[in-house]
Amino acid sequence: MAEDKDRGVKFEFNVSSVPPEAKAKLRADLKKAVQDQLAAQRSQGNDADLLHSSIHSSIS
Amino acid sequence: MNDAVFEATLERVVAYCEETHTKQFCFAFHGGEPTLLPAERADRWCALATQRLQGVATPQFAIQTNAVKLRDSWIDVLQKWRFRVGVSLDGPKSINDRNRVDHRGNGTFDQVEGNIKRLIARGIPFGILSVIPLGADPLAVHNAYISLGCTGIGYILPHFTHETIHEALSKHGPTPCADFLLPIMDHWFYSGNERVMIREFDSLARLIMGGRSVVDAFGNDPFGYLFVESDGSFEGLDILRIVAASAYRTERNVFEAELQQLLNSEDLVAKSLRGDIPLPDDCAKCPEAKTCSGGYLPHRYSSDSSFNNPSVWCRDILKLFGHMRDLLDVSSSATEKLRNSISGVPK
């Protein structure tokens, strides 16, 4: 659990309380999301999003 | 930047897109602070770029701003041209206001927060770009960013070389970036459908699943961007100035050189644009050699062996890959198979 002292917002989070089956679903969902993203990018034949992110990575 | 420099830049861009059959080109406004540019001029440039690239490529516009002074006229431009907006923050108010102050020495967080609300009210999505505040409470920082309503977050590994890293490590321990990011990674993973895009985690997952990174911190892909300074000079990655002032400069400018000429030269900028920076020798036997690929170029520098070193954040990066592999349950050998199966990922 962490507390944002600037806002007084309580942020609760406990990894060990997540059931294994829920974790497995999250894992499968994330894998699918990444695979879909890679497939969509491949089908579009461009890397505009890559460019954009790279540009921002150099700016602070 | 004046009109003449922008128009010359645009001509170079059009020629480059025509020659290379590039179908999308991103113009990113940054500085300094790009919103100091008159909004009317930015509007005119966006219109001109759209007009000149018609039938050649689709222009995209992006901006990285501190969002301290965001005039209505600029918000109009951001909305009209569908800018991708990045806001620079250093943390929640207590951290940000230590580093980011206005000319009177007052913290800027409240002004930024107010302007973010104006973006949201206009339906303009924005991401937050933050250098990792070493030693800070990670979930407090992360929660503050989420609370601001951003659609994505970039957590930048702080910029050090092997010449300058020692004080940070002695103060914050051997893996301060991983210590900060791992609790956030857990939060991100377990958020499921509520997940906000975090570039670094997205890239780790993409690399592990056989794809390419969207950030320069991992992957050692060619840098996909070039900077044009206000006087028209071409420059490479500005962070290379932590190595040497001359490391990111070229001797060329938009009035004299085509973009392709830059790519064909042998200086560091051209090599980074072509992806001609080899893997550091010490990374050859690393299980993440093909995913991490040595880390971010400026972070590899030492005066003795130039860029032939693993990143100063090598241990942190390995922890991040290890944790993401655990979350995804994908081994290094599985990544290799996935990578081989994805033959069409664009270069």
mmCIF file of C-alpha atoms in Angstrom:
data_model
loop_
_atom_site.group_PDB
_atom_site.id
_atom_site.type_symbol
_atom_site.label_atom_id
_atom_site.label_comp_id
_atom_site.label_asym_id
_atom_site.label_seq_id
_atom_site.Cartn_x
_atom_site.Cartn_y
_atom_site.Cartn_z
ATOM 1 C CA MET A 1 0.000 0.000 0.000
ATOM 2 C CA ALA A 2 1.241 3.465 -0.772
ATOM 3 C CA GLU A 3 -0.106 6.841 0.156
ATOM 4 C CA ASP A 4 0.126 9.868 -2.058
ATOM 5 C CA LYS A 5 0.853 12.472 0.541
ATOM 6 C CA ASP A 6 0.164 15.255 -1.939
ATOM 7 C CA ARG A 7 -3.397 14.224 -2.472
ATOM 8 C CA GLY A 8 -4.294 12.197 0.521
ATOM 9 C CA VAL A 9 -5.376 9.392 -1.787
ATOM 10 C CA LYS A 10 -4.980 5.894 -0.421
ATOM 11 C CA PHE A 11 -3.715 3.469 -3.002
ATOM 12 C CA GLU A 12 -4.130 -0.144 -1.990
ATOM 13 C CA PHE A 13 -2.449 -2.964 -3.790
ATOM 14 C CA ASN A 14 -1.511 -6.456 -2.665
ATOM 15 C CA VAL A 15 -0.042 -8.866 -5.227
ATOM 16 C CA SER A 16 -0.331 -11.912 -2.994
ATOM 17 C CA SER A 17 -4.083 -11.512 -2.753
ATOM 18 C CA VAL A 18 -4.559 -12.102 -6.494
ATOM 19 C CA PRO A 19 -5.845 -15.649 -7.162
ATOM 20 C CA PRO A 20 -3.680 -17.776 -9.516
ATOM 21 C CA GLU A 21 -6.485 -18.103 -12.043
ATOM 22 C CA ALA A 22 -6.885 -14.316 -12.150
ATOM 23 C CA LYS A 23 -3.154 -13.945 -12.702
ATOM 24 C CA ALA A 24 -3.270 -16.507 -15.507
ATOM 25 C CA LYS A 25 -6.048 -14.570 -17.208
ATOM 26 C CA LEU A 26 -4.157 -11.295 -16.870
ATOM 27 C CA ARG A 27 -1.101 -12.990 -18.358
ATOM 28 C CA ALA A 28 -3.065 -14.374 -21.296
ATOM 29 C CA ASP A 29 -4.771 -11.033 -21.891
ATOM 30 C CA LEU A 30 -1.472 -9.144 -21.881
ATOM 31 C CA LYS A 31 0.147 -11.622 -24.239
ATOM 32 C CA LYS A 32 -2.766 -11.328 -26.629
ATOM 33 C CA ALA A 33 -2.715 -7.536 -26.448
ATOM 34 C CA VAL A 34 0.986 -7.436 -27.302
ATOM 35 C CA GLN A 35 0.613 -9.986 -30.090
ATOM 36 C CA ASP A 36 -2.327 -8.049 -31.552
ATOM 37 C CA GLN A 37 -0.299 -4.850 -31.374
ATOM 38 C CA LEU A 38 2.641 -6.425 -33.187
ATOM 39 C CA ALA A 39 0.373 -7.988 -35.811
ATOM 40 C CA ALA A 40 -1.466 -4.713 -36.436
ATOM 41 C CA GLN A 41 1.776 -2.869 -36.835
ATOM 42 C CA ARG A 42 3.054 -5.488 -39.224
ATOM 43 C CA SER A 43 -0.077 -5.323 -41.336
ATOM 44 C CA GLN A 44 0.051 -1.522 -41.496
ATOM 45 C CA GLY A 45 3.616 -1.698 -42.675
ATOM 46 C CA ASN A 46 4.706 1.378 -40.805
ATOM 47 C CA ASP A 47 6.375 2.255 -37.578
ATOM 48 C CA ALA A 48 4.951 5.679 -36.901
ATOM 49 C CA ASP A 49 4.229 4.830 -33.308
ATOM 50 C CA LEU A 50 7.777 3.668 -32.855
ATOM 51 C CA LEU A 51 9.023 6.953 -34.194
ATOM 52 C CA HIS A 52 6.824 8.982 -31.919
ATOM 53 C CA SER A 53 7.822 7.159 -28.802
ATOM 54 C CA SER A 54 11.464 7.302 -29.673
ATOM 55 C CA ILE A 55 11.287 11.028 -30.168
ATOM 56 C CA HIS A 56 9.736 11.520 -26.784
ATOM 57 C CA SER A 57 12.269 9.298 -25.154
ATOM 58 C CA SER A 58 14.890 11.892 -25.894
ATOM 59 C CA ILE A 59 13.021 14.766 -24.320
ATOM 60 C CA SER A 60 12.984 15.456 -20.645
ATOM 61 C CA MET B 1 12.796 28.835 -35.374
ATOM 62 C CA ASN B 2 11.720 31.159 -38.140
ATOM 63 C CA ASP B 3 9.614 30.468 -41.223
ATOM 64 C CA ALA B 4 12.614 30.120 -43.509
ATOM 65 C CA VAL B 5 14.130 27.335 -41.403
ATOM 66 C CA PHE B 6 10.848 25.475 -41.133
ATOM 67 C CA GLU B 7 10.115 25.772 -44.839
ATOM 68 C CA ALA B 8 13.609 24.531 -45.713
ATOM 69 C CA THR B 9 13.146 21.649 -43.282
ATOM 70 C CA LEU B 10 9.828 20.801 -44.850
ATOM 71 C CA GLU B 11 11.363 20.676 -48.323
ATOM 72 C CA ARG B 12 13.967 18.221 -47.033
ATOM 73 C CA VAL B 13 11.251 16.131 -45.438
ATOM 74 C CA VAL B 14 9.178 16.025 -48.629
ATOM 75 C CA ALA B 15 12.226 14.982 -50.655
ATOM 76 C CA TYR B 16 13.095 12.300 -48.096
ATOM 77 C CA CYS B 17 9.572 10.875 -48.028
ATOM 78 C CA GLU B 18 9.420 10.799 -51.814
ATOM 79 C CA GLU B 19 12.795 9.126 -52.141
ATOM 80 C CA THR B 20 12.279 6.535 -49.423
ATOM 81 C CA HIS B 21 8.520 6.034 -49.906
ATOM 82 C CA THR B 22 7.962 6.974 -46.288
ATOM 83 C CA LYS B 23 4.226 7.213 -45.757
ATOM 84 C CA GLN B 24 4.065 8.824 -42.309
ATOM 85 C CA PHE B 25 6.269 11.526 -40.879
ATOM 86 C CA CYS B 26 6.106 12.962 -37.390
ATOM 87 C CA PHE B 27 6.982 16.574 -36.640
ATOM 88 C CA ALA B 28 7.701 16.874 -32.923
ATOM 89 C CA PHE B 29 7.868 20.321 -31.382
ATOM 90 C CA HIS B 30 10.181 20.511 -28.407
ATOM 91 C CA GLY B 31 12.769 22.744 -26.888
ATOM 92 C CA GLY B 32 13.389 24.467 -24.536
ATOM 93 C CA GLU B 33 9.703 25.071 -24.321
ATOM 94 C CA PRO B 34 7.938 24.849 -27.673
ATOM 95 C CA THR B 35 4.797 26.700 -26.572
ATOM 96 C CA LEU B 36 6.919 29.854 -26.459
ATOM 97 C CA LEU B 37 6.555 29.729 -30.221
ATOM 98 C CA PRO B 38 3.556 31.849 -31.291
ATOM 99 C CA ALA B 39 0.585 29.525 -31.737
ATOM 100 C CA GLU B 40 -0.338 31.221 -34.979
ATOM 101 C CA ARG B 41 3.041 30.242 -36.417
ATOM 102 C CA ALA B 42 2.671 26.631 -35.294
ATOM 103 C CA ASP B 43 -0.774 26.542 -36.876
ATOM 104 C CA ARG B 44 0.616 27.887 -40.133
ATOM 105 C CA TRP B 45 3.439 25.348 -40.163
ATOM 106 C CA CYS B 46 1.072 22.441 -39.565
ATOM 107 C CA ALA B 47 -1.108 23.638 -42.443
ATOM 108 C CA LEU B 48 1.922 24.023 -44.679
ATOM 109 C CA ALA B 49 3.273 20.570 -43.796
ATOM 110 C CA THR B 50 -0.113 19.016 -44.492
ATOM 111 C CA GLN B 51 -0.345 20.800 -47.808
ATOM 112 C CA ARG B 52 3.189 20.026 -48.984
ATOM 113 C CA LEU B 53 3.034 16.373 -47.976
ATOM 114 C CA GLN B 54 -0.339 15.760 -49.600
ATOM 115 C CA GLY B 55 -0.140 12.666 -51.768
ATOM 116 C CA VAL B 56 3.316 11.869 -50.406
ATOM 117 C CA ALA B 57 2.980 11.095 -46.710
ATOM 118 C CA THR B 58 0.686 11.689 -43.774
ATOM 119 C CA PRO B 59 2.072 14.220 -41.320
ATOM 120 C CA GLN B 60 1.690 13.677 -37.599
ATOM 121 C CA PHE B 61 2.366 16.306 -34.991
ATOM 122 C CA ALA B 62 3.667 15.871 -31.474
ATOM 123 C CA ILE B 63 4.776 18.195 -28.725
ATOM 124 C CA GLN B 64 6.690 17.800 -25.500
ATOM 125 C CA THR B 65 5.807 20.645 -23.149
ATOM 126 C CA ASN B 66 6.265 21.591 -19.528
ATOM 127 C CA ALA B 67 2.616 22.808 -19.670
ATOM 128 C CA VAL B 68 3.385 25.678 -17.336
ATOM 129 C CA LYS B 69 2.067 28.380 -19.664
ATOM 130 C CA LEU B 70 -0.439 26.967 -22.098
ATOM 131 C CA ARG B 71 -2.348 29.683 -23.869
ATOM 132 C CA ASP B 72 -5.815 29.071 -25.309
ATOM 133 C CA SER B 73 -4.422 29.713 -28.768
ATOM 134 C CA TRP B 74 -1.975 26.833 -28.316
ATOM 135 C CA ILE B 75 -4.672 24.510 -27.023
ATOM 136 C CA ASP B 76 -6.648 25.355 -30.169
ATOM 137 C CA VAL B 77 -3.658 24.295 -32.277
ATOM 138 C CA LEU B 78 -3.169 21.060 -30.340
ATOM 139 C CA GLN B 79 -6.802 20.171 -30.852
ATOM 140 C CA LYS B 80 -7.034 21.262 -34.481
ATOM 141 C CA TRP B 81 -4.017 19.254 -35.625
ATOM 142 C CA ARG B 82 -4.535 16.344 -33.243
ATOM 143 C CA PHE B 83 -1.169 16.732 -31.624
ATOM 144 C CA ARG B 84 0.168 13.941 -29.481
ATOM 145 C CA VAL B 85 0.881 15.765 -26.285
ATOM 146 C CA GLY B 86 3.586 14.868 -23.800
ATOM 147 C CA VAL B 87 3.795 16.738 -20.510
ATOM 148 C CA SER B 88 7.087 16.754 -18.614
ATOM 149 C CA LEU B 89 6.803 16.208 -14.879
ATOM 150 C CA ASP B 90 9.321 15.190 -12.252
ATOM 151 C CA GLY B 91 6.869 13.635 -9.805
ATOM 152 C CA PRO B 92 3.990 14.726 -7.597
ATOM 153 C CA LYS B 93 3.966 18.267 -6.253
ATOM 154 C CA SER B 94 6.397 17.633 -3.405
ATOM 155 C CA ILE B 95 9.045 16.292 -5.786
ATOM 156 C CA ASN B 96 8.295 18.272 -8.938
ATOM 157 C CA ASP B 97 8.406 21.626 -7.193
ATOM 158 C CA ARG B 98 11.893 20.969 -5.881
ATOM 159 C CA ASN B 99 13.225 20.853 -9.434
ATOM 160 C CA ARG B 100 10.774 22.683 -11.646
ATOM 161 C CA VAL B 101 10.295 26.288 -10.643
ATOM 162 C CA ASP B 102 9.165 29.427 -12.433
ATOM 163 C CA HIS B 103 11.239 32.586 -12.772
ATOM 164 C CA ARG B 104 10.174 33.609 -9.269
ATOM 165 C CA GLY B 105 11.394 30.342 -7.810
ATOM 166 C CA ASN B 106 7.901 28.997 -7.160
ATOM 167 C CA GLY B 107 7.037 25.377 -7.933
ATOM 168 C CA THR B 108 5.161 24.830 -11.186
ATOM 169 C CA PHE B 109 3.059 21.771 -10.323
ATOM 170 C CA ASP B 110 -0.166 23.664 -9.619
ATOM 171 C CA GLN B 111 0.073 25.538 -12.907
ATOM 172 C CA VAL B 112 0.734 22.303 -14.792
ATOM 173 C CA GLU B 113 -2.161 20.569 -13.091
ATOM 174 C CA GLY B 114 -4.471 23.456 -13.992
ATOM 175 C CA ASN B 115 -3.404 23.326 -17.624
ATOM 176 C CA ILE B 116 -3.811 19.557 -17.724
ATOM 177 C CA LYS B 117 -7.409 20.054 -16.629
ATOM 178 C CA ARG B 118 -7.857 22.466 -19.532
ATOM 179 C CA LEU B 119 -6.512 19.817 -21.930
ATOM 180 C CA ILE B 120 -8.886 17.251 -20.513
ATOM 181 C CA ALA B 121 -11.810 19.669 -20.773
ATOM 182 C CA ARG B 122 -11.035 20.020 -24.483
ATOM 183 C CA GLY B 123 -10.789 16.274 -24.971
ATOM 184 C CA ILE B 124 -7.057 16.346 -25.725
ATOM 185 C CA PRO B 125 -5.314 13.190 -24.506
ATOM 186 C CA PHE B 126 -1.848 13.553 -23.051
ATOM 187 C CA GLY B 127 0.961 11.417 -21.736
ATOM 188 C CA ILE B 128 3.363 12.185 -18.937
ATOM 189 C CA LEU B 129 7.112 11.943 -19.399
ATOM 190 C CA SER B 130 9.055 11.634 -16.190
ATOM 191 C CA VAL B 131 12.654 10.990 -15.349
ATOM 192 C CA ILE B 132 12.612 8.342 -12.626
ATOM 193 C CA PRO B 133 12.939 10.171 -9.297
ATOM 194 C CA LEU B 134 15.480 7.858 -7.692
ATOM 195 C CA GLY B 135 14.667 6.986 -4.108
ATOM 196 C CA ALA B 136 11.070 8.227 -4.284
ATOM 197 C CA ASP B 137 8.030 6.157 -3.271
ATOM 198 C CA PRO B 138 7.159 4.554 -6.620
ATOM 199 C CA LEU B 139 3.461 3.965 -6.105
ATOM 200 C CA ALA B 140 2.939 7.434 -4.672
ATOM 201 C CA VAL B 141 4.524 8.926 -7.794
ATOM 202 C CA HIS B 142 2.644 6.595 -10.109
ATOM 203 C CA ASN B 143 -0.669 7.161 -8.427
ATOM 204 C CA ALA B 144 -0.207 10.917 -8.679
ATOM 205 C CA TYR B 145 0.323 10.616 -12.430
ATOM 206 C CA ILE B 146 -2.659 8.334 -12.880
ATOM 207 C CA SER B 147 -4.769 10.768 -10.866
ATOM 208 C CA LEU B 148 -3.963 13.510 -13.374
ATOM 209 C CA GLY B 149 -5.833 11.588 -16.075
ATOM 210 C CA CYS B 150 -2.972 10.790 -18.449
ATOM 211 C CA THR B 151 -3.346 8.127 -21.131
ATOM 212 C CA GLY B 152 0.260 6.976 -20.925
ATOM 213 C CA ILE B 153 3.435 7.401 -18.936
ATOM 214 C CA GLY B 154 7.090 7.269 -19.877
ATOM 215 C CA TYR B 155 9.550 6.609 -17.080
ATOM 216 C CA ILE B 156 12.971 7.659 -18.340
ATOM 217 C CA LEU B 157 16.044 6.005 -16.866
ATOM 218 C CA PRO B 158 18.094 8.964 -15.572
ATOM 219 C CA HIS B 159 20.898 10.089 -17.820
ATOM 220 C CA PHE B 160 24.314 9.057 -16.578
ATOM 221 C CA THR B 161 27.441 7.648 -18.169
ATOM 222 C CA HIS B 162 30.008 5.318 -16.618
ATOM 223 C CA GLU B 163 31.884 8.490 -15.718
ATOM 224 C CA THR B 164 29.037 9.973 -13.683
ATOM 225 C CA ILE B 165 26.924 7.115 -12.308
ATOM 226 C CA HIS B 166 28.828 6.366 -9.103
ATOM 227 C CA GLU B 167 27.251 8.955 -6.814
ATOM 228 C CA ALA B 168 23.717 7.919 -7.760
ATOM 229 C CA LEU B 169 24.453 4.260 -7.047
ATOM 230 C CA SER B 170 26.173 4.944 -3.757
ATOM 231 C CA LYS B 171 23.232 7.079 -2.664
ATOM 232 C CA HIS B 172 20.351 4.914 -3.906
ATOM 233 C CA GLY B 173 21.763 1.379 -4.055
ATOM 234 C CA PRO B 174 22.834 -0.882 -6.929
ATOM 235 C CA THR B 175 19.484 -1.019 -8.780
ATOM 236 C CA PRO B 176 17.513 2.148 -8.003
ATOM 237 C CA CYS B 177 15.619 2.212 -11.297
ATOM 238 C CA ALA B 178 14.411 -1.365 -10.893
ATOM 239 C CA ASP B 179 13.563 -0.667 -7.250
ATOM 240 C CA PHE B 180 11.350 2.163 -8.466
ATOM 241 C CA LEU B 181 9.806 0.451 -11.481
ATOM 242 C CA LEU B 182 9.111 -3.072 -10.226
ATOM 243 C CA PRO B 183 6.259 -2.136 -7.838
ATOM 244 C CA ILE B 184 4.778 -0.053 -10.641
ATOM 245 C CA MET B 185 5.154 -2.966 -13.035
ATOM 246 C CA ASP B 186 3.154 -5.147 -10.670
ATOM 247 C CA HIS B 187 0.494 -2.479 -10.390
ATOM 248 C CA TRP B 188 0.434 -2.104 -14.173
ATOM 249 C CA PHE B 189 0.146 -5.854 -14.765
ATOM 250 C CA TYR B 190 -2.573 -6.426 -12.217
ATOM 251 C CA SER B 191 -4.586 -3.431 -13.436
ATOM 252 C CA GLY B 192 -5.752 -5.538 -16.403
ATOM 253 C CA ASN B 193 -8.234 -3.666 -18.552
ATOM 254 C CA GLU B 194 -7.630 -0.467 -16.594
ATOM 255 C CA ARG B 195 -3.987 -0.569 -17.615
ATOM 256 C CA VAL B 196 -2.472 2.781 -18.594
ATOM 257 C CA MET B 197 0.146 2.483 -21.303
ATOM 258 C CA ILE B 198 3.633 2.665 -19.845
ATOM 259 C CA ARG B 199 6.130 2.815 -22.657
ATOM 260 C CA GLU B 200 8.932 1.015 -20.882
ATOM 261 C CA PHE B 201 6.734 -1.911 -19.824
ATOM 262 C CA ASP B 202 5.078 -2.020 -23.212
ATOM 263 C CA SER B 203 8.525 -2.261 -24.798
ATOM 264 C CA LEU B 204 9.743 -4.955 -22.443
ATOM 265 C CA ALA B 205 6.659 -7.015 -23.211
ATOM 266 C CA ARG B 206 7.002 -6.430 -26.940
ATOM 267 C CA LEU B 207 10.658 -7.463 -26.922
ATOM 268 C CA ILE B 208 9.959 -10.568 -24.869
ATOM 269 C CA MET B 209 7.143 -11.482 -27.249
ATOM 270 C CA GLY B 210 9.537 -11.238 -30.206
ATOM 271 C CA GLY B 211 8.801 -7.675 -31.313
ATOM 272 C CA ARG B 212 10.668 -4.406 -31.142
ATOM 273 C CA SER B 213 10.983 -1.748 -28.511
ATOM 274 C CA VAL B 214 9.199 1.605 -28.714
ATOM 275 C CA VAL B 215 11.807 3.288 -26.518
ATOM 276 C CA ASP B 216 15.531 3.744 -26.935
ATOM 277 C CA ALA B 217 16.351 2.386 -23.474
ATOM 278 C CA PHE B 218 16.237 -1.182 -24.788
ATOM 279 C CA GLY B 219 16.712 -2.777 -28.177
ATOM 280 C CA ASN B 220 19.456 -0.689 -29.802
ATOM 281 C CA ASP B 221 17.283 0.065 -32.816
ATOM 282 C CA PRO B 222 18.155 2.875 -35.190
ATOM 283 C CA PHE B 223 17.117 6.239 -33.806
ATOM 284 C CA GLY B 224 14.122 7.223 -35.874
ATOM 285 C CA TYR B 225 14.459 10.954 -35.484
ATOM 286 C CA LEU B 226 16.630 13.919 -36.226
ATOM 287 C CA PHE B 227 16.632 17.329 -34.600
ATOM 288 C CA VAL B 228 16.575 20.629 -36.456
ATOM 289 C CA GLU B 229 17.747 23.474 -34.294
ATOM 290 C CA SER B 230 16.293 26.955 -34.564
ATOM 291 C CA ASP B 231 19.215 28.071 -36.760
ATOM 292 C CA GLY B 232 18.595 25.176 -39.164
ATOM 293 C CA SER B 233 21.468 22.959 -38.089
ATOM 294 C CA PHE B 234 20.851 19.219 -37.997
ATOM 295 C CA GLU B 235 21.629 17.532 -34.729
ATOM 296 C CA GLY B 236 21.379 14.008 -33.460
ATOM 297 C CA LEU B 237 20.211 12.743 -30.123
ATOM 298 C CA ASP B 238 20.499 15.697 -27.754
ATOM 299 C CA ILE B 239 21.091 13.463 -24.729
ATOM 300 C CA LEU B 240 24.498 12.658 -26.191
ATOM 301 C CA ARG B 241 25.567 16.016 -24.822
ATOM 302 C CA ILE B 242 26.101 14.179 -21.521
ATOM 303 C CA VAL B 243 29.000 12.524 -23.349
ATOM 304 C CA ALA B 244 30.423 15.581 -25.097
ATOM 305 C CA ALA B 245 28.945 18.731 -26.553
ATOM 306 C CA SER B 246 30.173 17.746 -29.991
ATOM 307 C CA ALA B 247 28.744 14.212 -29.899
ATOM 308 C CA TYR B 248 25.272 15.156 -31.102
ATOM 309 C CA ARG B 249 26.224 17.845 -33.575
ATOM 310 C CA THR B 250 26.581 17.546 -37.312
ATOM 311 C CA GLU B 251 28.265 19.988 -39.643
ATOM 312 C CA ARG B 252 25.173 20.205 -41.823
ATOM 313 C CA ASN B 253 21.987 22.251 -41.946
ATOM 314 C CA VAL B 254 18.657 22.273 -43.728
ATOM 315 C CA PHE B 255 19.753 24.886 -46.246
ATOM 316 C CA GLU B 256 22.616 22.801 -47.570
ATOM 317 C CA ALA B 257 21.998 19.105 -47.016
ATOM 318 C CA GLU B 258 19.366 16.515 -47.859
ATOM 319 C CA LEU B 259 18.375 14.132 -45.072
ATOM 320 C CA GLN B 260 19.797 11.221 -47.033
ATOM 321 C CA GLN B 261 23.230 12.900 -47.122
ATOM 322 C CA LEU B 262 23.202 12.923 -43.344
ATOM 323 C CA LEU B 263 22.398 9.249 -43.209
ATOM 324 C CA ASN B 264 25.323 8.413 -45.453
ATOM 325 C CA SER B 265 28.016 10.090 -43.352
ATOM 326 C CA GLU B 266 30.251 8.339 -40.836
ATOM 327 C CA ASP B 267 29.750 10.462 -37.743
ATOM 328 C CA LEU B 268 28.060 9.227 -34.577
ATOM 329 C CA VAL B 269 24.737 10.847 -35.431
ATOM 330 C CA ALA B 270 24.543 9.063 -38.784
ATOM 331 C CA LYS B 271 25.562 5.748 -37.247
ATOM 332 C CA SER B 272 22.878 6.051 -34.599
ATOM 333 C CA LEU B 273 20.310 6.859 -37.289
ATOM 334 C CA ARG B 274 21.361 3.834 -39.349
ATOM 335 C CA GLY B 275 21.589 1.503 -36.397
ATOM 336 C CA ASP B 276 25.301 0.959 -36.933
ATOM 337 C CA ILE B 277 26.215 0.981 -33.252
ATOM 338 C CA PRO B 278 27.422 -2.550 -32.431
ATOM 339 C CA LEU B 279 26.460 -4.525 -29.360
ATOM 340 C CA PRO B 280 28.927 -3.958 -26.495
ATOM 341 C CA ASP B 281 31.430 -6.809 -26.210
ATOM 342 C CA ASP B 282 30.409 -7.542 -22.623
ATOM 343 C CA CYS B 283 26.802 -8.078 -23.708
ATOM 344 C CA ALA B 284 27.563 -10.854 -26.200
ATOM 345 C CA LYS B 285 26.866 -13.711 -23.802
ATOM 346 C CA CYS B 286 24.007 -12.064 -21.934
ATOM 347 C CA PRO B 287 20.654 -13.886 -22.222
ATOM 348 C CA GLU B 288 19.053 -10.505 -22.999
ATOM 349 C CA ALA B 289 21.623 -9.591 -25.664
ATOM 350 C CA LYS B 290 18.988 -9.513 -28.413
ATOM 351 C CA THR B 291 16.308 -7.822 -26.347
ATOM 352 C CA CYS B 292 18.119 -5.237 -24.256
ATOM 353 C CA SER B 293 21.018 -4.969 -26.741
ATOM 354 C CA GLY B 294 23.204 -2.945 -24.414
ATOM 355 C CA GLY B 295 20.667 -0.350 -23.374
ATOM 356 C CA TYR B 296 20.447 3.323 -24.288
ATOM 357 C CA LEU B 297 23.447 4.607 -26.226
ATOM 358 C CA PRO B 298 24.366 7.594 -24.009
ATOM 359 C CA HIS B 299 24.201 5.358 -20.928
ATOM 360 C CA ARG B 300 26.893 3.121 -22.430
ATOM 361 C CA TYR B 301 29.613 5.739 -22.583
ATOM 362 C CA SER B 302 32.946 5.714 -20.759
ATOM 363 C CA SER B 303 36.034 7.704 -21.545
ATOM 364 C CA ASP B 304 38.118 4.519 -21.812
ATOM 365 C CA SER B 305 35.997 2.430 -24.149
ATOM 366 C CA SER B 306 33.547 4.903 -25.629
ATOM 367 C CA PHE B 307 30.185 3.155 -26.213
ATOM 368 C CA ASN B 308 31.545 -0.380 -25.935
ATOM 369 C CA ASN B 309 30.013 -0.911 -22.477
ATOM 370 C CA PRO B 310 26.697 -2.213 -21.218
ATOM 371 C CA SER B 311 24.309 0.465 -19.974
ATOM 372 C CA VAL B 312 25.020 1.979 -16.569
ATOM 373 C CA TRP B 313 21.556 0.592 -15.769
ATOM 374 C CA CYS B 314 22.424 -2.961 -16.889
ATOM 375 C CA ARG B 315 21.530 -4.560 -13.542
ATOM 376 C CA ASP B 316 18.266 -2.647 -13.395
ATOM 377 C CA ILE B 317 17.347 -3.612 -16.939
ATOM 378 C CA LEU B 318 18.050 -7.286 -16.283
ATOM 379 C CA LYS B 319 15.767 -7.154 -13.247
ATOM 380 C CA LEU B 320 13.043 -5.535 -15.316
ATOM 381 C CA PHE B 321 13.326 -8.166 -18.046
ATOM 382 C CA GLY B 322 13.358 -10.916 -15.447
ATOM 383 C CA HIS B 323 10.219 -9.662 -13.752
ATOM 384 C CA MET B 324 8.380 -9.122 -17.006
ATOM 385 C CA ARG B 325 9.359 -12.637 -18.102
ATOM 386 C CA ASP B 326 7.896 -13.960 -14.859
ATOM 387 C CA LEU B 327 4.667 -12.049 -15.406
ATOM 388 C CA LEU B 328 4.371 -13.248 -19.004
ATOM 389 C CA ASP B 329 5.867 -16.688 -18.320
ATOM 390 C CA VAL B 330 8.056 -16.436 -21.404
ATOM 391 C CA SER B 331 11.664 -17.683 -21.320
ATOM 392 C CA SER B 332 14.595 -16.389 -23.352
ATOM 393 C CA SER B 333 14.440 -19.410 -25.628
ATOM 394 C CA ALA B 334 10.705 -18.866 -26.138
ATOM 395 C CA THR B 335 11.454 -15.260 -27.097
ATOM 396 C CA GLU B 336 13.913 -16.494 -29.697
ATOM 397 C CA LYS B 337 11.232 -18.688 -31.257
ATOM 398 C CA LEU B 338 8.694 -15.869 -31.187
ATOM 399 C CA ARG B 339 11.203 -13.509 -32.773
ATOM 400 C CA ASN B 340 11.887 -15.961 -35.566
ATOM 401 C CA SER B 341 8.169 -16.362 -36.199
ATOM 402 C CA ILE B 342 7.702 -12.617 -36.597
ATOM 403 C CA SER B 343 9.562 -12.007 -39.779
ATOM 404 C CA GLY B 344 7.591 -9.007 -40.969
ATOM 405 C CA VAL B 345 8.055 -6.586 -38.088
ATOM 406 C CA PRO B 346 8.990 -3.337 -39.809
ATOM 407 C CA LYS B 347 12.561 -2.170 -39.703
#
